[in-house]
């Protein structure tokens, strides 16, 4: 197991025992900025090595998947889970959207297994963040006049993660492999260390969800563990049919199986205020994130291996 | 009312609303506002300031009493039902009334 995951466990344990441990909010912010920029830069540099033409149709397909995934999730939450409409819509938005931290752990995991992946994956990460949020809003309220689309569009497209990922991609692409050399020590060499610290704080935050997990019961746990697997299979199938490598297929599966806990809560709070915010957050952060980093990611890599063996 | 008497309106609410609320305050006639990060406990459980999604803000506005009434009415109508929000109001004296 990759040692960075132990930092997450350390955070969870410290949080459950109510340790005083706490990263200052500004440090957590900086760590997330570093992670997002690193992922963007890395993708941009790799993209600069090859023509962009082939990436666009793939990106369009991935964007479509972003709209389609919530169509599976919403009915499960609404009719199997018997959540009220707003909550089911919010869950669909959270689980349809993506988690950058899960992606980063998956990248680290592929690194330890020496599995390479395609350079356009960060582009897919950007593509997958927003569609599910729009779908979730539409599930919850349809197209109503009083929706503040202006404020919402601002929240969706100018959120921190989109700006930093797209900015990193652009800078990496413009600078190219040679130009980026002087930045490598901060962004690339420190990646694992930054991720370890980030996961420590994630563990603390996940532990703080433990109490609301008790309140929301078994279905949420089952949903948080079982929902990602079929979603990841859809991602893996798409990755495989787009001709991605084994690593790329595993990463796209991870993206599909991951649940957002930063962009989605903020957007849903503004657009669907009657949804219970702790419900979705507890599911995505308290259940699905730990599940994915411990069990999901290795599982998705095996699925990717299996698909490529079966397909060849 | 003496010319330098104003109302101090304090709103404690979810930080996700910061941008929207501040814009609305200005539209409703406030001449300015102050925002600080906050944490505490209320009927919608503990709110920690640890990270964005779960943190609170406290917004303070000093304004004329009819502006304060307008803001209160607006907030009550739009946000009370679904958001964690506490509102209170106090009389204050200001030193430079022309600013408020």
GROMACS .gro file of C-alpha atoms in nm:
model
  412
    1UNK     CA    1   0.000   0.000   0.000
    2UNK     CA    2   0.119   0.348  -0.082
    3UNK     CA    3   0.245   0.516   0.236
    4UNK     CA    4   0.055   0.841   0.164
    5UNK     CA    5  -0.265   0.657   0.254
    6UNK     CA    6  -0.133   0.597   0.605
    7UNK     CA    7  -0.144   0.974   0.653
    8UNK     CA    8  -0.515   0.964   0.585
    9UNK     CA    9  -0.555   0.691   0.848
   10UNK     CA   10  -0.349   0.895   1.092
   11UNK     CA   11  -0.584   1.188   1.038
   12UNK     CA   12  -0.893   0.971   1.085
   13UNK     CA   13  -0.761   0.819   1.407
   14UNK     CA   14  -0.651   1.157   1.543
   15UNK     CA   15  -0.990   1.301   1.454
   16UNK     CA   16  -1.190   1.017   1.607
   17UNK     CA   17  -1.001   1.053   1.934
   18UNK     CA   18  -1.050   1.427   1.923
   19UNK     CA   19  -0.683   1.509   1.911
   20UNK     CA   20  -0.591   1.874   1.897
   21UNK     CA   21  -0.420   1.814   1.565
   22UNK     CA   22  -0.542   2.056   1.301
   23UNK     CA   23  -0.375   2.203   0.998
   24UNK     CA   24  -0.430   2.578   0.975
   25UNK     CA   25  -0.696   2.652   0.710
   26UNK     CA   26  -0.448   2.856   0.508
   27UNK     CA   27  -0.209   2.559   0.491
   28UNK     CA   28  -0.488   2.332   0.373
   29UNK     CA   29  -0.573   2.589   0.108
   30UNK     CA   30  -0.213   2.610  -0.007
   31UNK     CA   31  -0.183   2.231  -0.026
   32UNK     CA   32  -0.495   2.207  -0.241
   33UNK     CA   33  -0.364   2.486  -0.467
   34UNK     CA   34  -0.034   2.297  -0.507
   35UNK     CA   35  -0.210   1.969  -0.587
   36UNK     CA   36  -0.440   2.125  -0.844
   37UNK     CA   37  -0.157   2.316  -1.014
   38UNK     CA   38   0.068   2.009  -1.015
   39UNK     CA   39  -0.199   1.797  -1.181
   40UNK     CA   40  -0.267   2.070  -1.435
   41UNK     CA   41   0.100   2.143  -1.508
   42UNK     CA   42   0.187   1.779  -1.547
   43UNK     CA   43  -0.097   1.730  -1.795
   44UNK     CA   44  -0.006   2.047  -1.985
   45UNK     CA   45   0.358   1.948  -2.022
   46UNK     CA   46   0.266   1.603  -2.151
   47UNK     CA   47   0.005   1.746  -2.388
   48UNK     CA   48   0.268   1.978  -2.536
   49UNK     CA   49   0.456   1.670  -2.660
   50UNK     CA   50   0.174   1.559  -2.890
   51UNK     CA   51  -0.085   1.704  -3.129
   52UNK     CA   52  -0.406   1.820  -2.963
   53UNK     CA   53  -0.642   1.711  -3.241
   54UNK     CA   54  -0.708   1.362  -3.108
   55UNK     CA   55  -0.790   1.483  -2.760
   56UNK     CA   56  -1.095   1.693  -2.849
   57UNK     CA   57  -1.334   1.413  -2.953
   58UNK     CA   58  -1.226   1.214  -2.647
   59UNK     CA   59  -1.291   1.513  -2.424
   60UNK     CA   60  -1.637   1.551  -2.577
   61UNK     CA   61  -1.714   1.184  -2.503
   62UNK     CA   62  -1.597   1.226  -2.143
   63UNK     CA   63  -1.810   1.541  -2.110
   64UNK     CA   64  -2.111   1.339  -2.224
   65UNK     CA   65  -2.035   1.077  -1.960
   66UNK     CA   66  -2.046   1.357  -1.703
   67UNK     CA   67  -2.407   1.425  -1.797
   68UNK     CA   68  -2.503   1.057  -1.822
   69UNK     CA   69  -2.369   0.931  -1.487
   70UNK     CA   70  -2.615   1.136  -1.276
   71UNK     CA   71  -2.900   0.976  -1.473
   72UNK     CA   72  -2.806   0.645  -1.308
   73UNK     CA   73  -2.743   0.788  -0.964
   74UNK     CA   74  -3.056   0.997  -0.920
   75UNK     CA   75  -3.313   0.714  -0.950
   76UNK     CA   76  -3.111   0.491  -0.717
   77UNK     CA   77  -3.105   0.759  -0.449
   78UNK     CA   78  -3.464   0.866  -0.508
   79UNK     CA   79  -3.643   0.531  -0.536
   80UNK     CA   80  -3.410   0.282  -0.368
   81UNK     CA   81  -3.291   0.518  -0.100
   82UNK     CA   82  -3.622   0.705  -0.071
   83UNK     CA   83  -3.446   1.035  -0.029
   84UNK     CA   84  -3.649   1.342  -0.102
   85UNK     CA   85  -3.606   1.492  -0.444
   86UNK     CA   86  -3.360   1.765  -0.348
   87UNK     CA   87  -3.137   1.524  -0.154
   88UNK     CA   88  -3.136   1.267  -0.433
   89UNK     CA   89  -3.047   1.540  -0.683
   90UNK     CA   90  -2.768   1.662  -0.462
   91UNK     CA   91  -2.631   1.308  -0.424
   92UNK     CA   92  -2.642   1.271  -0.803
   93UNK     CA   93  -2.440   1.590  -0.838
   94UNK     CA   94  -2.183   1.484  -0.578
   95UNK     CA   95  -2.136   1.131  -0.714
   96UNK     CA   96  -2.148   1.234  -1.078
   97UNK     CA   97  -1.882   1.499  -1.026
   98UNK     CA   98  -1.519   1.417  -0.943
   99UNK     CA   99  -1.276   1.432  -0.655
  100UNK     CA  100  -0.932   1.572  -0.728
  101UNK     CA  101  -0.788   1.416  -0.412
  102UNK     CA  102  -0.902   1.069  -0.520
  103UNK     CA  103  -0.746   1.133  -0.861
  104UNK     CA  104  -0.420   1.242  -0.698
  105UNK     CA  105  -0.409   0.927  -0.483
  106UNK     CA  106  -0.474   0.719  -0.794
  107UNK     CA  107  -0.187   0.891  -0.976
  108UNK     CA  108   0.041   0.818  -0.680
  109UNK     CA  109  -0.080   0.457  -0.675
  110UNK     CA  110  -0.008   0.411  -1.047
  111UNK     CA  111   0.336   0.559  -0.979
  112UNK     CA  112   0.417   0.295  -0.719
  113UNK     CA  113   0.298   0.024  -0.960
  114UNK     CA  114   0.503   0.180  -1.243
  115UNK     CA  115   0.193   0.206  -1.462
  116UNK     CA  116   0.200   0.499  -1.704
  117UNK     CA  117  -0.110   0.685  -1.815
  118UNK     CA  118  -0.221   0.911  -2.099
  119UNK     CA  119  -0.144   1.284  -2.074
  120UNK     CA  120  -0.499   1.400  -2.141
  121UNK     CA  121  -0.641   1.266  -1.814
  122UNK     CA  122  -0.623   1.608  -1.640
  123UNK     CA  123  -0.831   1.746  -1.929
  124UNK     CA  124  -1.091   1.479  -1.853
  125UNK     CA  125  -1.078   1.576  -1.487
  126UNK     CA  126  -1.178   1.929  -1.585
  127UNK     CA  127  -1.449   1.800  -1.819
  128UNK     CA  128  -1.610   1.585  -1.551
  129UNK     CA  129  -1.639   1.838  -1.274
  130UNK     CA  130  -1.926   2.053  -1.398
  131UNK     CA  131  -2.181   1.847  -1.601
  132UNK     CA  132  -2.306   1.648  -1.301
  133UNK     CA  133  -2.360   1.969  -1.105
  134UNK     CA  134  -2.580   2.107  -1.382
  135UNK     CA  135  -2.766   1.776  -1.403
  136UNK     CA  136  -2.819   1.776  -1.026
  137UNK     CA  137  -2.961   2.127  -1.033
  138UNK     CA  138  -3.199   2.031  -1.313
  139UNK     CA  139  -3.313   1.720  -1.125
  140UNK     CA  140  -3.385   1.926  -0.817
  141UNK     CA  141  -3.571   2.216  -0.964
  142UNK     CA  142  -3.615   2.184  -1.336
  143UNK     CA  143  -3.565   2.502  -1.530
  144UNK     CA  144  -3.714   2.768  -1.309
  145UNK     CA  145  -3.710   3.138  -1.368
  146UNK     CA  146  -3.579   3.233  -1.027
  147UNK     CA  147  -3.265   3.022  -1.051
  148UNK     CA  148  -2.976   3.262  -1.027
  149UNK     CA  149  -2.789   3.125  -1.326
  150UNK     CA  150  -2.547   3.416  -1.330
  151UNK     CA  151  -2.421   3.359  -0.978
  152UNK     CA  152  -2.432   2.988  -1.040
  153UNK     CA  153  -2.230   2.999  -1.360
  154UNK     CA  154  -1.975   3.206  -1.173
  155UNK     CA  155  -1.961   2.946  -0.897
  156UNK     CA  156  -1.934   2.659  -1.146
  157UNK     CA  157  -1.684   2.791  -1.397
  158UNK     CA  158  -1.470   3.014  -1.179
  159UNK     CA  159  -1.443   2.780  -0.883
  160UNK     CA  160  -1.094   2.730  -0.748
  161UNK     CA  161  -1.040   2.384  -0.893
  162UNK     CA  162  -1.143   2.471  -1.248
  163UNK     CA  163  -0.935   2.788  -1.257
  164UNK     CA  164  -0.623   2.619  -1.120
  165UNK     CA  165  -0.652   2.304  -1.330
  166UNK     CA  166  -0.714   2.493  -1.652
  167UNK     CA  167  -0.448   2.750  -1.559
  168UNK     CA  168  -0.196   2.477  -1.481
  169UNK     CA  169  -0.274   2.296  -1.806
  170UNK     CA  170  -0.230   2.617  -2.004
  171UNK     CA  171   0.097   2.713  -1.833
  172UNK     CA  172   0.237   2.361  -1.866
  173UNK     CA  173   0.138   2.347  -2.230
  174UNK     CA  174   0.284   2.690  -2.309
  175UNK     CA  175   0.606   2.631  -2.116
  176UNK     CA  176   0.662   2.280  -2.250
  177UNK     CA  177   0.894   2.017  -2.102
  178UNK     CA  178   1.204   2.241  -2.106
  179UNK     CA  179   1.038   2.554  -1.974
  180UNK     CA  180   0.895   2.380  -1.672
  181UNK     CA  181   1.226   2.239  -1.546
  182UNK     CA  182   1.287   2.519  -1.296
  183UNK     CA  183   0.943   2.463  -1.142
  184UNK     CA  184   0.982   2.089  -1.104
  185UNK     CA  185   1.128   2.088  -0.751
  186UNK     CA  186   0.821   2.257  -0.603
  187UNK     CA  187   0.544   2.103  -0.807
  188UNK     CA  188   0.662   1.761  -0.920
  189UNK     CA  189   0.927   1.651  -0.670
  190UNK     CA  190   0.720   1.749  -0.368
  191UNK     CA  191   0.397   1.595  -0.501
  192UNK     CA  192   0.393   1.296  -0.268
  193UNK     CA  193   0.480   1.503   0.037
  194UNK     CA  194   0.211   1.760  -0.039
  195UNK     CA  195  -0.038   1.480  -0.100
  196UNK     CA  196   0.054   1.316   0.232
  197UNK     CA  197  -0.011   1.637   0.427
  198UNK     CA  198  -0.330   1.700   0.235
  199UNK     CA  199  -0.454   1.350   0.316
  200UNK     CA  200  -0.374   1.403   0.683
  201UNK     CA  201  -0.618   1.694   0.688
  202UNK     CA  202  -0.867   1.497   0.477
  203UNK     CA  203  -0.855   1.226   0.743
  204UNK     CA  204  -0.935   1.480   1.013
  205UNK     CA  205  -1.228   1.615   0.810
  206UNK     CA  206  -1.356   1.266   0.728
  207UNK     CA  207  -1.346   1.176   1.097
  208UNK     CA  208  -1.563   1.478   1.174
  209UNK     CA  209  -1.829   1.322   0.950
  210UNK     CA  210  -1.849   1.013   1.171
  211UNK     CA  211  -2.130   1.147   1.385
  212UNK     CA  212  -2.358   1.238   1.097
  213UNK     CA  213  -2.284   0.895   0.953
  214UNK     CA  214  -2.450   0.743   1.259
  215UNK     CA  215  -2.754   0.966   1.203
  216UNK     CA  216  -2.800   0.883   0.836
  217UNK     CA  217  -2.769   0.513   0.870
  218UNK     CA  218  -2.698   0.209   0.672
  219UNK     CA  219  -2.831   0.305   0.333
  220UNK     CA  220  -2.587   0.591   0.300
  221UNK     CA  221  -2.296   0.360   0.382
  222UNK     CA  222  -2.417   0.103   0.131
  223UNK     CA  223  -2.477   0.376  -0.127
  224UNK     CA  224  -2.132   0.527  -0.069
  225UNK     CA  225  -1.960   0.192  -0.116
  226UNK     CA  226  -2.172   0.027  -0.385
  227UNK     CA  227  -2.249   0.327  -0.607
  228UNK     CA  228  -1.887   0.397  -0.715
  229UNK     CA  229  -1.831   0.048  -0.855
  230UNK     CA  230  -2.084   0.051  -1.144
  231UNK     CA  231  -1.993   0.416  -1.211
  232UNK     CA  232  -1.624   0.323  -1.231
  233UNK     CA  233  -1.712   0.038  -1.466
  234UNK     CA  234  -1.879   0.287  -1.700
  235UNK     CA  235  -1.564   0.502  -1.682
  236UNK     CA  236  -1.340   0.202  -1.747
  237UNK     CA  237  -1.547   0.093  -2.046
  238UNK     CA  238  -1.538   0.443  -2.192
  239UNK     CA  239  -1.162   0.471  -2.132
  240UNK     CA  240  -1.100   0.136  -2.295
  241UNK     CA  241  -1.319   0.213  -2.597
  242UNK     CA  242  -1.146   0.550  -2.641
  243UNK     CA  243  -0.820   0.360  -2.671
  244UNK     CA  244  -0.661   0.483  -2.348
  245UNK     CA  245  -0.373   0.289  -2.192
  246UNK     CA  246  -0.428   0.064  -1.890
  247UNK     CA  247  -0.329   0.348  -1.657
  248UNK     CA  248  -0.554   0.595  -1.836
  249UNK     CA  249  -0.846   0.353  -1.822
  250UNK     CA  250  -0.792   0.301  -1.450
  251UNK     CA  251  -0.777   0.678  -1.393
  252UNK     CA  252  -1.094   0.746  -1.591
  253UNK     CA  253  -1.264   0.470  -1.391
  254UNK     CA  254  -1.141   0.636  -1.073
  255UNK     CA  255  -1.277   0.972  -1.187
  256UNK     CA  256  -1.616   0.820  -1.265
  257UNK     CA  257  -1.623   0.636  -0.934
  258UNK     CA  258  -1.513   0.932  -0.723
  259UNK     CA  259  -1.749   1.176  -0.555
  260UNK     CA  260  -1.697   1.549  -0.529
  261UNK     CA  261  -1.671   1.708  -0.188
  262UNK     CA  262  -1.557   2.062  -0.268
  263UNK     CA  263  -1.720   2.192  -0.587
  264UNK     CA  264  -2.046   2.002  -0.548
  265UNK     CA  265  -2.130   2.104  -0.190
  266UNK     CA  266  -2.071   2.470  -0.266
  267UNK     CA  267  -2.275   2.466  -0.588
  268UNK     CA  268  -2.560   2.264  -0.437
  269UNK     CA  269  -2.578   2.489  -0.133
  270UNK     CA  270  -2.645   2.784  -0.359
  271UNK     CA  271  -2.859   2.618  -0.623
  272UNK     CA  272  -3.050   2.359  -0.419
  273UNK     CA  273  -3.074   2.508  -0.071
  274UNK     CA  274  -3.341   2.267   0.047
  275UNK     CA  275  -3.108   1.968   0.008
  276UNK     CA  276  -2.948   1.855   0.331
  277UNK     CA  277  -2.578   1.942   0.287
  278UNK     CA  278  -2.447   1.698   0.547
  279UNK     CA  279  -2.611   1.402   0.378
  280UNK     CA  280  -2.418   1.424   0.050
  281UNK     CA  281  -2.100   1.537   0.216
  282UNK     CA  282  -2.105   1.249   0.463
  283UNK     CA  283  -2.158   1.007   0.176
  284UNK     CA  284  -1.884   1.143  -0.046
  285UNK     CA  285  -1.627   1.229   0.219
  286UNK     CA  286  -1.703   0.991   0.504
  287UNK     CA  287  -1.772   0.678   0.300
  288UNK     CA  288  -1.680   0.698  -0.067
  289UNK     CA  289  -1.345   0.875  -0.041
  290UNK     CA  290  -1.199   0.625   0.209
  291UNK     CA  291  -1.351   0.337   0.015
  292UNK     CA  292  -1.195   0.458  -0.308
  293UNK     CA  293  -0.845   0.518  -0.176
  294UNK     CA  294  -0.825   0.185   0.009
  295UNK     CA  295  -1.024  -0.053  -0.209
  296UNK     CA  296  -1.161   0.128  -0.514
  297UNK     CA  297  -0.843   0.240  -0.686
  298UNK     CA  298  -0.668  -0.102  -0.676
  299UNK     CA  299  -0.997  -0.255  -0.791
  300UNK     CA  300  -1.030  -0.011  -1.082
  301UNK     CA  301  -0.674  -0.087  -1.190
  302UNK     CA  302  -0.755  -0.459  -1.198
  303UNK     CA  303  -1.069  -0.385  -1.399
  304UNK     CA  304  -0.859  -0.185  -1.646
  305UNK     CA  305  -0.605  -0.468  -1.674
  306UNK     CA  306  -0.882  -0.717  -1.723
  307UNK     CA  307  -1.056  -0.509  -1.991
  308UNK     CA  308  -0.734  -0.465  -2.185
  309UNK     CA  309  -0.651  -0.834  -2.163
  310UNK     CA  310  -1.003  -0.937  -2.264
  311UNK     CA  311  -1.010  -0.682  -2.546
  312UNK     CA  312  -0.681  -0.770  -2.704
  313UNK     CA  313  -3.325   6.004   1.654
  314UNK     CA  314  -3.005   6.195   1.688
  315UNK     CA  315  -2.826   6.246   1.357
  316UNK     CA  316  -2.534   6.017   1.448
  317UNK     CA  317  -2.748   5.720   1.555
  318UNK     CA  318  -2.740   5.420   1.326
  319UNK     CA  319  -2.827   5.049   1.335
  320UNK     CA  320  -2.562   4.778   1.353
  321UNK     CA  321  -2.693   4.472   1.176
  322UNK     CA  322  -2.500   4.149   1.233
  323UNK     CA  323  -2.555   3.837   1.021
  324UNK     CA  324  -2.392   3.505   1.108
  325UNK     CA  325  -2.434   3.260   0.824
  326UNK     CA  326  -2.274   3.006   0.591
  327UNK     CA  327  -1.965   3.127   0.411
  328UNK     CA  328  -2.093   2.987   0.082
  329UNK     CA  329  -2.333   3.282   0.075
  330UNK     CA  330  -2.069   3.549   0.117
  331UNK     CA  331  -2.046   3.677  -0.239
  332UNK     CA  332  -2.420   3.674  -0.304
  333UNK     CA  333  -2.512   3.833   0.027
  334UNK     CA  334  -2.259   4.110   0.001
  335UNK     CA  335  -2.385   4.202  -0.345
  336UNK     CA  336  -2.741   4.203  -0.219
  337UNK     CA  337  -2.654   4.419   0.080
  338UNK     CA  338  -2.515   4.687  -0.147
  339UNK     CA  339  -2.821   4.666  -0.372
  340UNK     CA  340  -3.044   4.712  -0.068
  341UNK     CA  341  -2.875   5.038   0.019
  342UNK     CA  342  -2.593   4.953   0.259
  343UNK     CA  343  -2.294   5.180   0.214
  344UNK     CA  344  -2.050   4.908   0.312
  345UNK     CA  345  -2.000   4.596   0.522
  346UNK     CA  346  -1.738   4.402   0.716
  347UNK     CA  347  -1.696   4.026   0.686
  348UNK     CA  348  -1.503   3.803   0.926
  349UNK     CA  349  -1.467   3.426   0.947
  350UNK     CA  350  -1.653   3.271   1.238
  351UNK     CA  351  -1.710   2.939   1.406
  352UNK     CA  352  -1.950   2.823   1.671
  353UNK     CA  353  -2.247   2.610   1.749
  354UNK     CA  354  -2.616   2.655   1.681
  355UNK     CA  355  -2.934   2.470   1.598
  356UNK     CA  356  -2.778   2.337   1.281
  357UNK     CA  357  -2.490   2.188   1.480
  358UNK     CA  358  -2.127   2.277   1.511
  359UNK     CA  359  -1.979   2.481   1.229
  360UNK     CA  360  -1.603   2.468   1.213
  361UNK     CA  361  -1.390   2.716   1.031
  362UNK     CA  362  -1.148   2.445   0.922
  363UNK     CA  363  -1.234   2.445   0.556
  364UNK     CA  364  -1.447   2.631   0.309
  365UNK     CA  365  -1.759   2.422   0.273
  366UNK     CA  366  -1.830   2.401   0.640
  367UNK     CA  367  -1.734   2.743   0.767
  368UNK     CA  368  -1.928   3.044   0.882
  369UNK     CA  369  -1.897   3.414   0.832
  370UNK     CA  370  -2.015   3.713   1.031
  371UNK     CA  371  -2.121   4.013   0.830
  372UNK     CA  372  -2.165   4.351   0.996
  373UNK     CA  373  -2.344   4.643   0.839
  374UNK     CA  374  -2.390   4.989   0.985
  375UNK     CA  375  -2.681   5.169   0.821
  376UNK     CA  376  -2.996   5.378   0.861
  377UNK     CA  377  -3.281   5.199   1.032
  378UNK     CA  378  -3.503   5.180   0.722
  379UNK     CA  379  -3.220   5.021   0.528
  380UNK     CA  380  -3.176   4.774   0.812
  381UNK     CA  381  -3.547   4.689   0.795
  382UNK     CA  382  -3.524   4.627   0.422
  383UNK     CA  383  -3.224   4.399   0.465
  384UNK     CA  384  -3.387   4.204   0.747
  385UNK     CA  385  -3.704   4.152   0.546
  386UNK     CA  386  -3.505   4.035   0.244
  387UNK     CA  387  -3.291   3.791   0.441
  388UNK     CA  388  -3.590   3.652   0.626
  389UNK     CA  389  -3.779   3.589   0.308
  390UNK     CA  390  -3.499   3.441   0.108
  391UNK     CA  391  -3.267   3.255   0.343
  392UNK     CA  392  -3.426   3.174   0.676
  393UNK     CA  393  -3.588   2.852   0.568
  394UNK     CA  394  -3.291   2.669   0.422
  395UNK     CA  395  -2.975   2.827   0.551
  396UNK     CA  396  -2.805   2.849   0.884
  397UNK     CA  397  -2.851   3.218   0.960
  398UNK     CA  398  -2.860   3.429   1.273
  399UNK     CA  399  -2.949   3.795   1.259
  400UNK     CA  400  -2.938   4.056   1.529
  401UNK     CA  401  -2.954   4.429   1.543
  402UNK     CA  402  -2.823   4.694   1.781
  403UNK     CA  403  -2.824   5.070   1.816
  404UNK     CA  404  -2.489   5.231   1.768
  405UNK     CA  405  -2.355   5.582   1.757
  406UNK     CA  406  -2.118   5.665   1.475
  407UNK     CA  407  -1.857   5.936   1.468
  408UNK     CA  408  -1.887   6.030   1.104
  409UNK     CA  409  -2.259   6.000   1.016
  410UNK     CA  410  -2.202   6.113   0.659
  411UNK     CA  411  -2.031   5.779   0.589
  412UNK     CA  412  -2.339   5.569   0.668
   0.00000   0.00000   0.00000
